[in-house]
XYZ file of C-alpha atoms in Angstrom:
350
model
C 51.315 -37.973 -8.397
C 49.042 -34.295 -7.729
C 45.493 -35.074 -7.796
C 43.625 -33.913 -10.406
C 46.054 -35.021 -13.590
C 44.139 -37.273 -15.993
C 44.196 -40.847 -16.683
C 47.400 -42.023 -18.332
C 47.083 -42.368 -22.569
C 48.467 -45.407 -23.668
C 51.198 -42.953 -24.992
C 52.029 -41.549 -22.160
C 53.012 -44.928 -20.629
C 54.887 -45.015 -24.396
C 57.010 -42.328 -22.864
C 57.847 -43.590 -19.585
C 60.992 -45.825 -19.571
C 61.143 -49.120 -17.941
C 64.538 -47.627 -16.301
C 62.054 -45.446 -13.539
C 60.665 -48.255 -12.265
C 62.316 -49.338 -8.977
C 64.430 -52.752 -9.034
C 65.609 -52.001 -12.998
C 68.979 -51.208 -12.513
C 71.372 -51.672 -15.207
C 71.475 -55.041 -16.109
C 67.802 -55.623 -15.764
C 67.467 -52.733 -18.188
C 69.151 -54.154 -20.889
C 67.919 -57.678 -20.613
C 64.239 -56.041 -20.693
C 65.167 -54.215 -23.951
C 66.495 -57.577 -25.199
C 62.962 -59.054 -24.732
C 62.016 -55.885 -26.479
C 60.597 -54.445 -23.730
C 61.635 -50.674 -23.503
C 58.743 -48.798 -22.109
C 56.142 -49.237 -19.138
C 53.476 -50.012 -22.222
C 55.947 -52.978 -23.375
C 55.647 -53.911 -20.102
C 52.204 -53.537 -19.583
C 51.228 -55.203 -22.620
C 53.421 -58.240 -21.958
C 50.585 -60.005 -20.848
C 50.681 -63.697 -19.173
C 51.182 -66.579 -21.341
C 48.989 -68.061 -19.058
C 47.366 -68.365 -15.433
C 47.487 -70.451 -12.353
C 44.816 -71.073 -10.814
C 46.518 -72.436 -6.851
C 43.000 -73.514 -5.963
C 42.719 -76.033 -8.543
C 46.743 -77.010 -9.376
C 47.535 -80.534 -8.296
C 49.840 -81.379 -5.446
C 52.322 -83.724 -5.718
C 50.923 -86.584 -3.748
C 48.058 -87.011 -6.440
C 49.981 -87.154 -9.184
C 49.383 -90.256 -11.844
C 51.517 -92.016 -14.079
C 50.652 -90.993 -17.640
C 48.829 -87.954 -16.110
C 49.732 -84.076 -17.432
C 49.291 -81.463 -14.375
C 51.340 -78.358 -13.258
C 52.098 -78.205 -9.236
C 54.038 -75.621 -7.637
C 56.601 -76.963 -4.781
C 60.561 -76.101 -3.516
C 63.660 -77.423 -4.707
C 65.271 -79.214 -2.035
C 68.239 -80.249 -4.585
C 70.318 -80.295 -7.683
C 72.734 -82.213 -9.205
C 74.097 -82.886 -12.750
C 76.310 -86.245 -13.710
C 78.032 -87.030 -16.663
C 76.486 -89.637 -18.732
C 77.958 -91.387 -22.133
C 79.291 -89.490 -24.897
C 79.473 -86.066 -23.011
C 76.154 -86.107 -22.497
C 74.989 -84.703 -19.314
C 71.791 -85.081 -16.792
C 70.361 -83.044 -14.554
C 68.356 -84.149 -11.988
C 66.004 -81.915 -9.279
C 64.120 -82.983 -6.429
C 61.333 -80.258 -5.551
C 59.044 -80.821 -2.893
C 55.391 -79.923 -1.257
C 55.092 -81.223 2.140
C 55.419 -84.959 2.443
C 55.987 -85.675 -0.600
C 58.546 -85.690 -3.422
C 58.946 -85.376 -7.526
C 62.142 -85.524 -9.430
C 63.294 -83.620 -12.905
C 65.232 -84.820 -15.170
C 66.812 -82.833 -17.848
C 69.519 -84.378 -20.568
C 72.098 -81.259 -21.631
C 70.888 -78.578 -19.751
C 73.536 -78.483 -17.242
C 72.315 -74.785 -16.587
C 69.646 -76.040 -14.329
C 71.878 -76.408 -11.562
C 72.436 -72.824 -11.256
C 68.840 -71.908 -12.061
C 66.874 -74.555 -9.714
C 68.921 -73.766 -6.364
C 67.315 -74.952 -2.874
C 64.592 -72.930 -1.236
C 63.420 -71.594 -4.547
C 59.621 -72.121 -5.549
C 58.972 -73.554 -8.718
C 55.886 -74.140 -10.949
C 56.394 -77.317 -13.328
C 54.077 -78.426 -16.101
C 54.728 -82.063 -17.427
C 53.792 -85.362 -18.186
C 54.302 -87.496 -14.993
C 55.938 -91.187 -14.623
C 57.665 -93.653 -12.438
C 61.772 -94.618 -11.948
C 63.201 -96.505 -9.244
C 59.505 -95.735 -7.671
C 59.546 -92.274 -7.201
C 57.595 -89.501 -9.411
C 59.208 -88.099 -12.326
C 59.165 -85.690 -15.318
C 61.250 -85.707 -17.785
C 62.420 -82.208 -19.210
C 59.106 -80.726 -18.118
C 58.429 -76.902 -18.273
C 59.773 -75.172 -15.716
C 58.414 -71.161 -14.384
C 60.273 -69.683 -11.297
C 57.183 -67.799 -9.869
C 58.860 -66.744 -6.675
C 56.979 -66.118 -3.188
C 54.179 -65.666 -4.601
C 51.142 -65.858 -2.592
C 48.078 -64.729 -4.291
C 45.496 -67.079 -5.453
C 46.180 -66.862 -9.308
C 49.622 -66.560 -10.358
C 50.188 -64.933 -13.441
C 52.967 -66.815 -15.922
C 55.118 -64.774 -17.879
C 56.994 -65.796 -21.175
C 60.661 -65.792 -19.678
C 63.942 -66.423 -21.406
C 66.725 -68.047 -19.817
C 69.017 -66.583 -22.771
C 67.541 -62.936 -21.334
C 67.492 -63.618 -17.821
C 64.129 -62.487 -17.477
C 62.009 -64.525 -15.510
C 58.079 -64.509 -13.956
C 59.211 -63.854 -10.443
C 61.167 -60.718 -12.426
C 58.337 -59.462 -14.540
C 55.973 -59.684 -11.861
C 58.057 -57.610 -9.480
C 58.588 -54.814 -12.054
C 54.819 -55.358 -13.276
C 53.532 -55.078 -9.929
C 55.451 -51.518 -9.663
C 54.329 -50.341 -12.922
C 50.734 -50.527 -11.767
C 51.312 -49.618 -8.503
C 52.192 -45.973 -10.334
C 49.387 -46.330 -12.434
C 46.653 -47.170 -10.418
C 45.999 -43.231 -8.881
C 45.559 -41.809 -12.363
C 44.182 -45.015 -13.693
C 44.078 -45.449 -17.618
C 42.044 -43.278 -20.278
C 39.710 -45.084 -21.866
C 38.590 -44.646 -25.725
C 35.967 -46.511 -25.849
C 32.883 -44.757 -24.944
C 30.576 -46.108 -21.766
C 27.578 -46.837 -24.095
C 29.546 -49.758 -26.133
C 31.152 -51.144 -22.888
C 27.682 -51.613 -21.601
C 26.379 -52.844 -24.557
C 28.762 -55.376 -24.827
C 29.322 -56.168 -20.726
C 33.505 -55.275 -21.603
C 34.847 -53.874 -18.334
C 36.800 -50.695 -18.649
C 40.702 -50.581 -19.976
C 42.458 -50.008 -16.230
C 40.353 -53.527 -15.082
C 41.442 -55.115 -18.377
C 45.221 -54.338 -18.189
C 45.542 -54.481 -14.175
C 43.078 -57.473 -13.935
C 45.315 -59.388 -17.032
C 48.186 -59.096 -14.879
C 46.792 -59.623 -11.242
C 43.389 -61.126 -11.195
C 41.661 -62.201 -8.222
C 39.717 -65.101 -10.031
C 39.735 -67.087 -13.486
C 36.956 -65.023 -14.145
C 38.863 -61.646 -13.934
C 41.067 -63.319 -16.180
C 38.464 -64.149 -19.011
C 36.567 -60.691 -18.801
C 40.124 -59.039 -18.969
C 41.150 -61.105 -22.029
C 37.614 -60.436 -23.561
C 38.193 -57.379 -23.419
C 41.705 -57.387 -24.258
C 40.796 -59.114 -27.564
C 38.210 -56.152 -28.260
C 40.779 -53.682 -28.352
C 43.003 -55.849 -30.445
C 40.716 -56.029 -32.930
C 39.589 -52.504 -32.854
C 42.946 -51.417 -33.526
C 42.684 -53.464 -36.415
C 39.687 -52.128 -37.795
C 40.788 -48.752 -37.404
C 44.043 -48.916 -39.034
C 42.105 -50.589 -41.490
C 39.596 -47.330 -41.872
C 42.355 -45.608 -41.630
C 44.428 -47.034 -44.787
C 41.128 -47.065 -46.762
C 40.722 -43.601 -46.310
C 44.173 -42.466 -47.317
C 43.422 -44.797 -50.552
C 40.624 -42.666 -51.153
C 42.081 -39.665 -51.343
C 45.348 -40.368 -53.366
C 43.281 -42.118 -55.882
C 41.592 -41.058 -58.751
C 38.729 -43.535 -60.084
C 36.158 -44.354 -62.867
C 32.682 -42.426 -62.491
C 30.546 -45.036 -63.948
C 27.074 -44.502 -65.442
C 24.830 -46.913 -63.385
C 21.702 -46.417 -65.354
C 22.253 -48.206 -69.113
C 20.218 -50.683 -71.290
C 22.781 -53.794 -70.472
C 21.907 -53.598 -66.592
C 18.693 -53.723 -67.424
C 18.424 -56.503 -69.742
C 20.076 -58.236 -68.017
C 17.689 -57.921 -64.728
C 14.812 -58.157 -67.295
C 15.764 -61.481 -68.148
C 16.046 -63.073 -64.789
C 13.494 -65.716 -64.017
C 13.302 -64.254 -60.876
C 12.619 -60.718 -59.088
C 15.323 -59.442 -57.137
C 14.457 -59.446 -53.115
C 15.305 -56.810 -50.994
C 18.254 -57.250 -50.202
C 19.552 -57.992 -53.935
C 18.022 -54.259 -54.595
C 19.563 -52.547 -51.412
C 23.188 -54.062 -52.793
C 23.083 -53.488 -55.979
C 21.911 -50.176 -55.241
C 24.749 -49.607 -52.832
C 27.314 -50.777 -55.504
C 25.860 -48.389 -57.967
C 25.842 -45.004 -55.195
C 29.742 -46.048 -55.272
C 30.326 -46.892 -58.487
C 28.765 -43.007 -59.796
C 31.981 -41.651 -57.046
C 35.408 -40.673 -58.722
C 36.923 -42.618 -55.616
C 37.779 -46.156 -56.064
C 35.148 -48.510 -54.442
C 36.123 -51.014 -51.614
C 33.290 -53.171 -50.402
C 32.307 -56.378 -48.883
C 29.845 -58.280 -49.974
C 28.501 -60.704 -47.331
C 25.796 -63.319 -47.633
C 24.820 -66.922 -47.025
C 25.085 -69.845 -49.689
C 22.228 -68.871 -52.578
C 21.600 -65.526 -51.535
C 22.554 -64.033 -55.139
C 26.135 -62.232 -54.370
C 27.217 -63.849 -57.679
C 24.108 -62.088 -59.373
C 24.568 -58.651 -57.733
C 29.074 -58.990 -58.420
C 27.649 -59.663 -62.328
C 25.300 -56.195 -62.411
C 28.257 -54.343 -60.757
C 30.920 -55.715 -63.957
C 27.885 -54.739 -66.566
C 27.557 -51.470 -65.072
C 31.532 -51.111 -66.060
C 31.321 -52.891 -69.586
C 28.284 -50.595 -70.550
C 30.607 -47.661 -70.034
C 32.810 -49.213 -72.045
C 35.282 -50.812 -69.607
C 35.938 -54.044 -68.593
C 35.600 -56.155 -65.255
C 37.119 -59.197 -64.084
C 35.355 -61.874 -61.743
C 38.023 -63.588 -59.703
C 38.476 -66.850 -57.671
C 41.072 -68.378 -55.264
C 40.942 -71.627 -57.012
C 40.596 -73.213 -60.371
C 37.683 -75.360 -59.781
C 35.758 -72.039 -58.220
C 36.717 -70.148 -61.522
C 35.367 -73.117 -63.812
C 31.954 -72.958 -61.638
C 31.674 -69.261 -61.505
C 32.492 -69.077 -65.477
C 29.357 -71.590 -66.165
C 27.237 -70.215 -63.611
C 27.355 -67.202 -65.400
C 27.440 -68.265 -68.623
C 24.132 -69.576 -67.938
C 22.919 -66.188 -65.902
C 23.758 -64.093 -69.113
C 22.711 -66.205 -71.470
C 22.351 -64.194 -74.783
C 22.966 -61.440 -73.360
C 25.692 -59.190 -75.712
C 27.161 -56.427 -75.902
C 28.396 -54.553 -80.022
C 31.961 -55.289 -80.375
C 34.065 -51.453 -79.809
């Protein structure tokens, strides 16, 4: 790529095909659209369903009866025998070193083609004993390849596709390979990653898909998360906004004699926070545009008082509110909690 061009938008690797990668030929093409992936940002964001730590996986000699682990090892053979009733089993003997551990698999006759000898395979199962020998019975199977690295990355892989790791990684490791000289823009300005100790998006999407350490992995997630969620947010924002605009609502009168009965009458003086609220409510309730707010606070704190001045502040208008609750028994305790909070309180009948 000329130097000089700036880091790649998340739409620009929108507009990049998975076809221009090198290895996607035809077939590959089509079985990566199947898995909806269409685009180098499909691919990109395809992250790992999980990670492999080959400092810490268990080898095949340690192994315990009753004991979950994953190991990594080679098929050294595959065979499938008819059982009863057209049933059939598959059985695979992988390997790492000295020692040996068999799969079984009932139906799956297709395992004979997939789990040929020489391949490497990473298995995750529960481990047991036949005939003395190690076992697992239909465990889950990932062909990872020749990879070497330190943490392999574990792609969600469809036999029905014909995608697998050892494929996604090949065309993953190409995909960054073109990225990494312009790197990837990043929205998010330097002061918030600081702030929060995220790394930047180019070490979150690279280091999600070929980490050096466990701890690449959780500061690429963390990150990863972070922009999940922002996106959220935003669209959020974003929807609100529109809502605002197409929408017409009630100016309401905050100041009236009801509101202030009714805080005359409390046994109590609002605190701070009550007043900043309430006052809050009131700035939007005086707007033509429909309010949307949250109103956050712990157990006792008086959100049921300060939802109560916002509904006067409509009925002395001359409009009506509505208090509502997910469940019945919340609406039976709101309705005598404030029955009791207006007490007397009235308003002349229209």
């Amino acid at each position: 790529m000329p130097e000089g061009d700036p880091p790649l938008t998340l739409r620009d690797l929108d507009q990049i095909p998975v076809s221009r990668l090198r290895g996607v030929g035809d077939k590959k093409d089509a079985a990566l659209a199947g898995s909806e992936i269409r685009t180098v940002l499909d691919l990109l964001t395809r992250y790992p369903r999980r990670h492999l730590d080959r400092t810490r996986e268990a080898s095949i000699g340690d192994l315990q009866p009753g004991e979950e682990a994953t190991v990594v090892g080679e098929v050294r053979s595959s065979r499938t025998r008819q059982l009863r009733g057209r049933r059939t089993l598959t059985e695979v003997v992988i390997g790492d070193g000295g020692h040996q551990l068999r799969l079984t698999f009932f139906n799956q006759r297709w395992r004979e083609k997939q789990l040929t000898s020489g391949m490497s395979v990473l298995v995750h199962g529960k481990c047991d004993t036949f005939q003395g020998q190690r076992q697992m019975t239909g465990p889950i199977v990932d062909l990872v390849g020749d990879q070497t690295g330190r943490i392999i990355a574990v792609y969600p892989q469809s036999e029905k596709s014909g995608l697998l790791t050892k494929d996604l990684t090949r065309f993953v490791e190409e995909a960054i390979a073109r990225c990494r000289p312009r790197g990837l823009d990043d929205p998010v300005p330097d002061g918030v990653l600081d702030r929060f100790d995220f790394v930047d998006r180019a070490a979150a999407v690279f280091g999600i898909h070929q980490p050096e350490s466990m701890a690449e992995v959780a500061e690429a997630r963390r990150r990863l998360v972070f922009d999940e969620l922002l996106r959220v947010q935003l669209e959020l924002v974003r929807r609100k906004r529109r809502i605002e605009r197409e929408t017409t609502g009630i100016a309401h009168e905050i100041a009236g004699e009801l509101t202030d009965r009714f805080l005359a009458r409390l046994p109590f003086p609002l605190t701070g926070a009550q007043q900043r609220a309430i006052g809050e409510i009131g700035a939007d309730l005086e707007l033509t545009r429909p309010m949307h707010r949250l109103l956050q606070g712990d157990v006792g704190s008086g959100k049921t008082l300060v939802a109560v001045h916002a509904l006067l502040t409509a009925v002395q208008g001359g409009y009506q509110g509505a208090l509502m609750a997910p469940t019945e028994v919340l609406a039976e305790q709101h309705h005598a909690g404030v029955t009791v909070m207006l007490g007397d309180l009235s308003v002349p009948d229209p």
